Every structure is written in C-alpha cells, then in structure tokens.
Amino acid sequence: MTTSHRYSKTRTTFGLWQLIQLAPALLVVVGLFGGALALALLQSLGFAPWFGINEFPNPNYFLALWSEPDFWRSLWLTLYYGLASTVVGLVISVPLALTFERRFRGSKTLLALTRLPLMIPYTVGIALALLMLGNGGILSRLAAGLGLITDPGEFPRVLQTHWGWGVIAVYVWKQVPFMTLALLAVLMGIGQGTREAARILGASQVQVFWRITLPQLMPGVVSASLICFAFNVGAFEAPFILGGGHPETLPVLAWRYFNDANYTYQLQGMAVIVSLILVSGSILVGYLAIVRRFERVRGKAP
Amino acid sequence: MQNLKKMGWSAALLTALLSAGSTHAMSDDEFRNEFLAGSMAWSEVESRAQEEGTVNFYYWGGSDIINLWIDQVAKPALAERGVTLNPVRISATKDTVDVIIAEIASGKGSGEGSVDMVWVNGENFFTLKQQGALWGSFAHKLPNSANFEWDETDPRSLLNLRDFGTPTEAMEMPWSGEQYVCAVNRAHVTQSETPATFADLKAYLEQNPGKFTYVKPPHYLGNTFVQSVLYAHNPEGSGADPFQNSLEDLGVERLATLITPGFEYLKELDPLLLGGPQGNPRYPESSSELDNLFLNSEVHFNCKFGLYGVHTGLITGTYPERAEEMIFPKGNMIKNKNYLAVPLNSPNPAAALVAINYFSSVEAQASMMAQAGMPAGVDMWTLSAADQARITEAAPPHYGVTQAELDANIAPDTNASLVDVIEGTWLEVIERGSNKPIKQVVADVVAGLN
Amino acid sequence: MTTQGLRRLSVGQRLFVLAVLAFTVGPFAPLLIQSFAFRWAWPDLMPSVWWFEQRQISPFPLAWDYVLSPTSQVLEATINTVGIGVAVMVVCLIICLPAARVLARGHFRGKRRLEFVFSLPLLVPEAAIGIALLMIFIGLGISGTYPGVIAVHLIPTVPYMLRMLTSVYQGLDAGYEDCGRVLGANEWQVLTRITLPLLLPGVLAGALFTFLVSTNLFLLTFFIGQGKIVTLPTLLFSQISGGAMGATAAGIALIASIPGLILLVLSDRLIREEAFALGIGDT
C-alpha cells in the first residue's frame, strides 16, 4: 500500500487520543487474537497450570509430534489441499475476471450468479459436494444413465478418500467468486489503456496476457491467494466431512487431540496448531518475499 | 466514546451473567449428600426440581425421529411435572464429556456446570467415572428403578450393573437396550445366499466383491463388528466368555492368542470390502454414511446397533425398499444398554433426577419404542402383566426375522479395558496394514496405552 | 478507456462462463430435488418416492414438515444467525470507525507495521486460534454465550472492516471537514452532515460484508458456541457431519443459503462493485 496522503501535510504525532481511538480494535486483534496465539504457544511448550502441568519450556510435545511419520503425512495432506485449491482457483478466476471486465449482454446478472457461493456458508458447499460427488451421487448417476458405469463402485472415488478432489472442489467453489472479485477490483483500478496500446503496437494476445495483464494483476493475485491459502490450510469442516480419515489434515488432527478425553493430549494438540502456524506463516512470508523480488526485478516496487 | 460506552455495557452484562448463581434454600452439595444418603423423600426432589425449573439434556441429535420424540412427547410430559426440558443436540457425546471435564478442571464444581443430564455409554461413561465427574450413585434410588433388575446374583442384571465391563455403580440409569443387527437388501441377496456365519459372508463377498463394509473403528459400531468377529473366531471355542474379563485378569499373552484368528479373518476380508476391488478398501466413519451406502446399493448389508433399524430406515426413506433383518453372526449378536448420567457439576440435579425417572417409566419407554424406534431399556420380568403388554404392543415390527430368533442369538459386550487394545490392534493391522505378528502388535498397543 | 459498452463473447468464453455457472449454481437443482425426496437411491435421477407421496401415511413429519417444525431448530438457528450477524456488524462498525480514521489520517511511525498486525487474523488459520480461544473463554465464563460468540466473530471481521473503512477514509478529502469547521459547524455537525454521508457507501459495503462473514462462520461458532448456540452453519454441520445427505439436511442447506441470496440481491442494488472489493483488492 503506497498511498500518498495529500491531505495530511504535517506528520501528526501519535497521541493519547489516537490510542483511544485504536484501542477497541487493538483489544480484538492483540487481546483476543494475540492472546489466543500466545496461549497456544505457551501450552505447546508445557504451560498448563490449570491441568497441574507446568514444565515450561518443554520442547517434548513438539519433538514427540515431529518424530511421528503420521504428522508429516498430515502436514503434506494439509499443504496439498491448500495449495492445489488455491492454484485451481486462480486458474479459473483470472480468465473469469478478464471475461467480466468489460460489460456484455447479461454480464451483471451472470456475475452476480457466479458470486453466489461467496454469500453462502461453507457447510452448504460441503452438502452440495456430498450430493454431487459421492459414488452414489448425482454425477455417478449421470454416468450410469449414460451407460458409462453399471455399479456405483466403478465411479472414481473423490470423497472420503485421501488426496481426494472433493475437498478441493469445495474450496474452489467457495473461493473462485472471492478471487474473481478481488481481481476485478484490480482490473478496474488499472483500466485497459496499457493493454490496448500494446495490442495496437502489434503484441499478440498471448504476449499481452503474460507481459502486461498478469503483471498488472499481480497485487490482486497475491492478496487473494494469500488469504485463500491461509483459509484452506486452516479449514476444518471440509476435510473433517469429506476427507479420508486418518491421517487427517492438521486442523482436524488438532481437534482430535483437543477432544481426547485424556486432556494432557491438549498440549499435543496445541503443538499441532503452533506447527501449523509456523508452516503456513513461513510459506506466506516466503511467497511474499518472492513476489517482492519479482516486482523489484521488474522495477515496479519502490 | 460510543465504543467505550458499549464496552461498559457489555462488561456490566458479563458481570450479571457471571454472578447469576443458585438461590435455593439448600445448597447443591447438601441436596446431593442427602439424596444419595437416601434421607430424602421423592416429593422433596420433585419440589426442588420445580424450583430449579429447567433441565439441560445433552444428547446425540443425529436422529430426526428421536429428536421429534423428545420434543413432542418428553418435553410436554416433563412440563406437566413442572420441569422445562432443554434438549441440547450434539454431534458427538465425547464433546460434552470434554466440556464437563474442562469445566471441572477450571474449578466449576458442584452446581456450577452447564450440563444436567447426558446420554452415554461405554468409553464416555468410563471417562466420566474415571475423572470423578459423575454426580453419584442415584439410579437405584429413583422410584422407577423398580423397572430394572439390580440383583447381582441374577445374571440378567449384568446389563444394568456393567457398561462395557465398567461397573455402573448406579451412577447412570439404563435408558434403552440395543442389539447389533445386520440388515440385508433383498433386491440383491436371496434368502439362500444370506450369510449366517463369517465364513458365509466371506464366500458371498468372493462372489460379489466389494458389497460389504463395516463402520471404521474406533467408532463403537466398528468396534462391535470386530468384537463379534473375535467371539466367533475364539480359538478356545468359548465365544464371548473370556472377553468379559479385564485386561489385567486376562493377560496380554492370552488376549493375543484369543484374538489372532479373528484378526486373520479381518485381514482376509479387507480386500473384499467396499472399494477393495479398486485397491482401496473403504470403511465409513459413521452409521449415516453406511446407511447411505446401503441405500445406494453400494453395499448389500448394513450392520449397526438397531433392533428396529430396518423399520426406522423404511419409514424415514433412508433404507432401500426391500431391506430386511437377518440373523448374523449366529449366536454372536452383541446386546448392550445405553444410559442417562448426571454430571458432578449439574446446575439442576433435582430436575435431572425427575427427568431420568420419567425416561425410565413404562409410559415413556413404550412411547419411545413406538415413535422413535428405540428399544425399551426396562427389564420385562420386573413389570406387571399390564405393563409388559404395553411394552410388547408398542414394539415396532421386525422384517424377515422374529423377536424370538433375535433373542436366541445374543452375546454380551466386550470389557472396556479390552476394547482399547482391540481398537489399537485394528488400527495397526488393518488400517496401517502392519505385517508384524499379532502377538507383537498387541504387546505394542498395550505398552502404548500405559 | 476506449470501446466501453457491450461486446460479444467468443464461443470459448461463453462455454467457459457456462461451465463456471454449472459448477457454482448447478448443484442447487439436485439440492432442491433432494429436499422434496423421500427415497432417492442410485441410479435414479429422480426420487422413487417423493415426500408428498409419503406425507399422508407417515407417522411423523418428514422433509420440509420436519425442517419447518420447531424440533429442527431451524427458526432458532435463523434468529441466532441473523441476530449475531447484526450485533457483530454494529460492534464491528463502532470499533473500526475511529480506528480506521486514525489509520487513514494519522501519519506516525510504525503505522505500516500496525496495519500488518491488523491484517494478521486473515492470514492465521482459524482452527489455530479457535481452540486456544475456547480455553480462554471457558476461563472467562463466556463460552457458550452470545457475548462470547459475538466477540469471537469480531476476529475475522475487524480486519476486513478496517481495510474497507481505511480506504474509504483515504478517499474522503479532509478538506470537506475543515471547510465545514471553518464555516462554523461543530464536531457533531461535521460528523453527521459531512463525514458520515460521504462515508456511507463504504460503510454500507463494510457492514454488509461483515454481516456476510459472520453469518457464514462455522468453525469459531462451533468451538465457542459449544453446541449451545446453534446457527445455520452449525445446524447444517451437525446434519451432514455423518457424511450423508437426506431430505432434512437438504432443506436446512437451502434455508442456510437464504440470507446469502438476500444479501446478493441487496449488494447488487446498494453497492458498487468497487466499494465491495475495496477491502480485498490490494495487499
């Protein structure tokens, strides 16, 4: 964000009045959100006096977790779902945003329709996936109607299996409208001038897309994919219902630990959570760093 | 400024919420001690229940017809007794067990919790009891305890005194008695093809690969299937008997010997199950998932706790039209009960007692059988002839088998201490496909439990 | 800006838009059918027995009869969802308006870092904070209460609202406010006559978006509500968590979609695309 504040000519001091105005928002973000993060970290290191456990700092919860091959399988599964659906979402959203950039007959209604999943809870998306994608679902029945299969067992299994496309389909369903909206906002901000100029100067459509459109879209792509990736990695309900069971994605694993009657497992669950934050955090930071470098190479960033 | 006011307002609300305490003449502790000591008349409990007013009943809310029965029958009946039944529908009883334990751990003791009454059995009861999170031995002190057999010398009392081998010590009241029954889809399976033993089942699956599966352990429905396999393959030929002992009494070695043939069978069955022909056997995670597979002809059988499961499935449209019950596995159909318990920190214990007393009345039991398809939990021989007739008349119909056939093939549940080991062994041998000898796996699992 | 106006789509583009629509909106057709079905098994493309055929002989309410009966808790869940949504929207606005003003107008050291801190909740997985928050809220005694659920809904909504309002404030020239003051308006008049009307489109967009996020939230409600506070997403979750769909679940899924549908129409009427995308279009 490089906004020039043309109206604030003097550098205002950060006074008590500003602090008071910021306080409620800080209370939410630093108090609640930060407090939860701090508690997760403390607990994962063995600080839980309410259970009579205080061995801070005890790295054993992490060490025990990280030495289990199942944890790594869970981690890969989590990252796979997060990454695959973000990439698929982008592959659909970029052309969709470009299609809707200029008005055409019915574009307003059609755009509103594509936006529908954004307005509707994830759980509805999961319900739709259960209805459509299962071996006894609508797609399987259509395949049977076309004579492609004669038994539901022959339909490819996409739900309740590992690496299944069911979970990804729900993420993509929900996030394509979000990404498209973010990209449209960027497209509207930059206008079509540069692209038209390039076309007039003889660039091909492919050249225009890779050299001009995509770089101009990058801020939207980056922010939309960051938010979607973070969400996908932390999502619970889709892998819980549509996933293949053990080994499960990290949020589900953490929930199972937390839910275990043996409450000392809660500390293990916190270690799962902190690991999840560490991994997704470092991926996000790495991603941002690559984008910044890319921008600098292109001479765009300050 | 507005925001500060808002915060002040919510802080005031918060304090109001936190300080809303009990206002009874007698404290919750005193009430508990007096009731458990037996020095309190039932009418006193009833009047205290009316003072308390509400009972928060936490139960698995996954069945529409049970929900309807609670709302349409139990709620008005309790309202007549001056108690408002507040049903809290949960998707897993374990969540509620955790809430109770977490509350107690955070110092919310007697009368300060949020759960008054919970529908439990097996491992969840075991956990609550082990954590000292139960209210006390109340069950045999309720007026309607007369509808149950409590005499230890009578072997028929076992289901009231032991819950998966854990002594109930009257800390929970039997509610419903269930039996593990398999349904068969007659659109695909003829009478003569119907398996009666596990060997028959395997033979059927060799002809029709992929047309059977069972719910995945550690879900109790999956555990139960595995247990019946183990009973049937008991190398000593004594069926369920040795599985009544605790792990300590039985010993790890003996347990491993007992369960080895059963697990060999499960291993052989694995590639013949749903998805097996495609190289990826699939075990559903819940009974509703299995119901759905059964409806869609993905499998031809559906095994679960459901004495009236076929009837319920047919009237709710969740079973295929030609579903019937079958006697399988012969002589090893596991029967158990499920119960109602009161947590230690119940804020309305008297109302909970009144509600539980109602749930165990002949009136409630007959109507829940008829309307919700839940088998009665009361013991028939303790009832008057008129009450017996009432229960018998209320029973939903069976399809393809008779009640007498079902009664003739029952087996008891497995001791809770063994269930953990069997669960762990299943995960290692079937889910992870370990090739280690079963003896070794059992030893590892037991070592891991301690 | 040249050739503004209607244009025709190529065949490929038309097919593409059609495919996307089939993917996003198409599945609602079977959902509607399922909600009216009694028995609908593979490989039937239409139910073999419909709900209204079974309705007369069924001893208890089926499908929509059940969904619309008090036992299904649909009404309670709808009231909770909308009520919590409105409360979150109001609290969020009250919290964010002054903060956004400082962030937009103030020019102090560490501002960018502060902005980053404020966007962190968007980047940290919900599941990660939900469990720890539950522990804190149990300690505070507000788990399973409305204040608890409203408070937790602020975490994912405040960042969006702040970003939207900050961009709105940045677009608002402080000169207008100064002008008003010079001409003798007091602070209250400046706020109500100048600032708020100018802010209104952005505020509206932010408020609707906050309402939307709150009504769609499942995980945090599920954790903090502890089953005691039922909203449409948690109600639907408990219906489908077994991994199967029936008529009741389909009916509840349709009802859970209604607030979003209304909002879709409203946002189309009230908000310009740009305003809606303000909060999410930029890093």
XYZ file of C-alpha atoms in Angstrom, chain B residues 128-372:
245
model
C -16.570 -39.555 33.266
C -16.338 -42.116 36.043
C -12.565 -42.280 35.967
C -12.313 -38.480 36.143
C -14.701 -38.394 39.100
C -17.077 -36.244 37.062
C -20.313 -38.050 37.990
C -22.918 -36.896 40.450
C -23.224 -40.119 42.424
C -24.985 -43.475 42.792
C -28.510 -42.286 42.206
C -30.088 -44.781 39.820
C -31.399 -47.378 42.271
C -32.896 -44.598 44.441
C -35.283 -43.355 41.766
C -38.895 -44.597 42.054
C -38.769 -46.154 38.572
C -35.657 -48.145 39.417
C -38.235 -50.827 40.218
C -38.447 -51.405 36.453
C -34.886 -52.757 36.387
C -33.113 -55.792 37.781
C -30.436 -54.767 40.308
C -29.849 -58.124 41.982
C -26.241 -59.086 41.350
C -26.980 -62.771 41.835
C -29.324 -62.705 38.858
C -27.168 -62.877 35.688
C -29.822 -60.894 33.849
C -28.847 -57.833 35.899
C -25.493 -57.638 34.154
C -26.558 -55.014 31.590
C -27.675 -52.687 34.398
C -24.621 -53.195 36.570
C -21.922 -53.171 33.923
C -21.447 -50.855 30.972
C -18.817 -52.361 28.633
C -17.445 -54.133 31.683
C -17.216 -50.930 33.741
C -19.283 -51.235 36.930
C -22.020 -48.633 36.657
C -22.394 -48.372 40.458
C -25.805 -46.829 39.775
C -24.090 -43.658 38.532
C -26.102 -43.964 35.328
C -29.618 -45.163 34.678
C -30.339 -47.617 31.823
C -32.430 -45.953 29.115
C -32.561 -48.161 26.054
C -31.383 -51.696 25.269
C -29.860 -52.236 21.841
C -28.775 -55.205 19.769
C -26.273 -55.350 16.927
C -28.393 -56.363 13.939
C -27.460 -56.543 10.265
C -29.875 -55.577 7.523
C -29.837 -57.125 4.065
C -31.092 -55.713 0.771
C -33.369 -58.376 -0.699
C -33.162 -56.689 -4.105
C -29.666 -58.172 -4.351
C -29.406 -61.039 -1.858
C -31.726 -64.050 -1.953
C -32.745 -65.993 1.119
C -30.375 -68.849 0.319
C -27.428 -66.515 -0.282
C -27.906 -64.784 3.073
C -24.854 -65.368 5.261
C -25.312 -66.721 8.783
C -21.640 -67.047 9.709
C -18.495 -65.084 8.934
C -17.367 -67.865 6.597
C -20.639 -67.466 4.676
C -20.064 -63.729 4.471
C -16.604 -64.232 3.010
C -17.955 -66.727 0.490
C -20.647 -64.234 -0.513
C -18.062 -61.485 -0.982
C -15.881 -63.711 -3.125
C -18.879 -63.974 -5.441
C -19.875 -60.289 -5.023
C -16.679 -58.407 -4.195
C -16.982 -55.007 -2.531
C -20.574 -55.384 -1.362
C -19.930 -55.221 2.376
C -18.167 -52.900 4.774
C -18.318 -52.002 8.439
C -18.016 -48.695 10.264
C -14.420 -47.860 10.998
C -13.119 -48.479 14.500
C -12.641 -46.714 16.921
C -16.299 -45.852 16.241
C -18.246 -48.090 18.599
C -20.211 -49.602 15.697
C -16.961 -50.735 14.096
C -15.580 -51.973 17.406
C -18.710 -54.035 17.875
C -18.378 -55.692 14.481
C -14.754 -56.555 15.247
C -15.759 -57.907 18.661
C -18.320 -60.254 17.146
C -15.687 -61.484 14.679
C -13.341 -62.161 17.598
C -16.041 -64.025 19.549
C -16.817 -66.223 16.551
C -13.125 -66.989 15.941
C -12.215 -67.568 19.585
C -9.738 -70.488 19.297
C -10.845 -71.849 22.674
C -14.373 -72.161 21.330
C -15.784 -70.299 24.337
C -17.130 -67.355 22.314
C -17.642 -64.170 24.278
C -16.829 -65.592 27.740
C -13.119 -64.747 28.081
C -13.769 -61.241 26.716
C -15.752 -60.405 29.842
C -12.543 -60.206 31.866
C -10.442 -57.122 32.243
C -7.066 -56.860 30.552
C -5.399 -57.345 33.915
C -7.214 -60.611 34.614
C -6.812 -61.952 31.101
C -3.183 -61.050 30.481
C -1.673 -59.738 27.278
C -0.448 -63.142 26.063
C -3.815 -64.820 26.390
C -5.630 -61.906 24.776
C -3.265 -62.052 21.794
C -3.899 -65.787 21.389
C -7.642 -65.236 21.646
C -7.836 -62.547 19.008
C -5.284 -63.787 16.483
C -7.666 -65.962 14.384
C -10.264 -63.174 14.318
C -7.749 -60.635 13.048
C -6.504 -63.103 10.434
C -10.092 -63.236 9.191
C -10.439 -59.433 9.170
C -7.225 -59.195 7.157
C -8.578 -61.665 4.597
C -11.862 -59.756 4.482
C -10.179 -56.376 3.895
C -9.633 -56.667 0.101
C -13.171 -57.992 -0.360
C -14.789 -54.936 1.243
C -16.261 -51.865 -0.464
C -13.587 -50.293 -2.658
C -11.383 -53.368 -2.189
C -11.695 -54.427 -5.848
C -10.387 -50.951 -6.753
C -7.486 -51.482 -4.365
C -8.626 -49.048 -1.680
C -10.955 -50.609 0.928
C -13.282 -48.072 2.439
C -14.569 -48.061 5.987
C -17.323 -45.471 6.560
C -16.872 -43.173 9.531
C -20.441 -43.124 10.778
C -23.674 -45.045 10.682
C -25.374 -42.439 8.478
C -22.621 -42.858 5.895
C -23.143 -46.628 5.996
C -26.928 -46.158 5.698
C -26.311 -44.089 2.585
C -24.050 -46.748 1.057
C -26.751 -49.314 1.791
C -29.483 -47.150 0.235
C -27.441 -46.645 -2.932
C -26.716 -50.376 -3.321
C -23.024 -49.714 -2.844
C -23.185 -52.438 -0.186
C -25.757 -55.194 0.288
C -25.647 -55.305 4.098
C -25.791 -52.769 6.915
C -24.689 -53.779 10.412
C -25.368 -51.488 13.330
C -26.999 -51.212 16.727
C -30.568 -51.124 15.590
C -33.031 -53.699 16.805
C -35.673 -51.722 14.916
C -33.196 -50.206 12.453
C -34.933 -51.657 9.394
C -38.306 -50.338 10.483
C -36.842 -46.884 11.174
C -34.945 -46.938 7.877
C -38.064 -47.838 5.924
C -40.308 -45.193 7.462
C -37.674 -42.477 7.038
C -36.734 -43.428 3.478
C -33.086 -43.979 4.420
C -33.139 -47.744 3.681
C -33.815 -49.441 0.338
C -37.391 -50.617 -0.113
C -36.554 -54.304 0.180
C -34.422 -54.135 3.325
C -34.874 -56.953 5.857
C -33.194 -58.066 9.050
C -31.023 -61.158 9.208
C -29.608 -63.388 11.914
C -25.910 -62.713 11.612
C -23.497 -63.639 13.070
C -25.301 -66.629 14.506
C -25.073 -66.668 18.303
C -22.863 -63.571 18.416
C -25.236 -60.634 18.041
C -23.988 -58.243 20.694
C -26.561 -56.721 23.023
C -25.983 -53.823 25.395
C -27.714 -50.886 27.002
C -27.230 -47.152 26.892
C -27.755 -44.898 29.842
C -28.526 -41.461 31.265
C -25.981 -39.904 33.606
C -25.828 -36.747 35.732
C -22.508 -34.850 35.841
C -20.998 -33.847 39.169
C -21.446 -30.132 38.497
C -25.014 -30.288 37.173
C -26.678 -26.937 37.910
C -30.141 -28.558 38.169
C -29.571 -32.031 39.638
C -33.092 -32.466 41.062
C -34.652 -31.643 37.703
C -32.270 -34.119 36.076
C -33.378 -36.837 38.501
C -37.027 -36.126 37.775
C -36.349 -36.251 34.035
C -34.403 -39.511 34.281
C -37.137 -41.012 36.394
C -39.611 -40.088 33.676
C -37.410 -41.521 30.898
C -37.306 -44.870 32.700
C -41.058 -45.051 33.237
C -43.120 -47.617 31.348
C -45.105 -44.762 29.823
C -42.020 -43.103 28.320
C -40.400 -46.393 27.293
C -43.496 -47.591 25.419
C -43.944 -44.333 23.539
C -40.260 -44.028 22.591
C -40.361 -47.554 21.200
C -43.446 -46.857 19.150
C -42.478 -43.377 17.951
C -38.697 -43.267 17.877
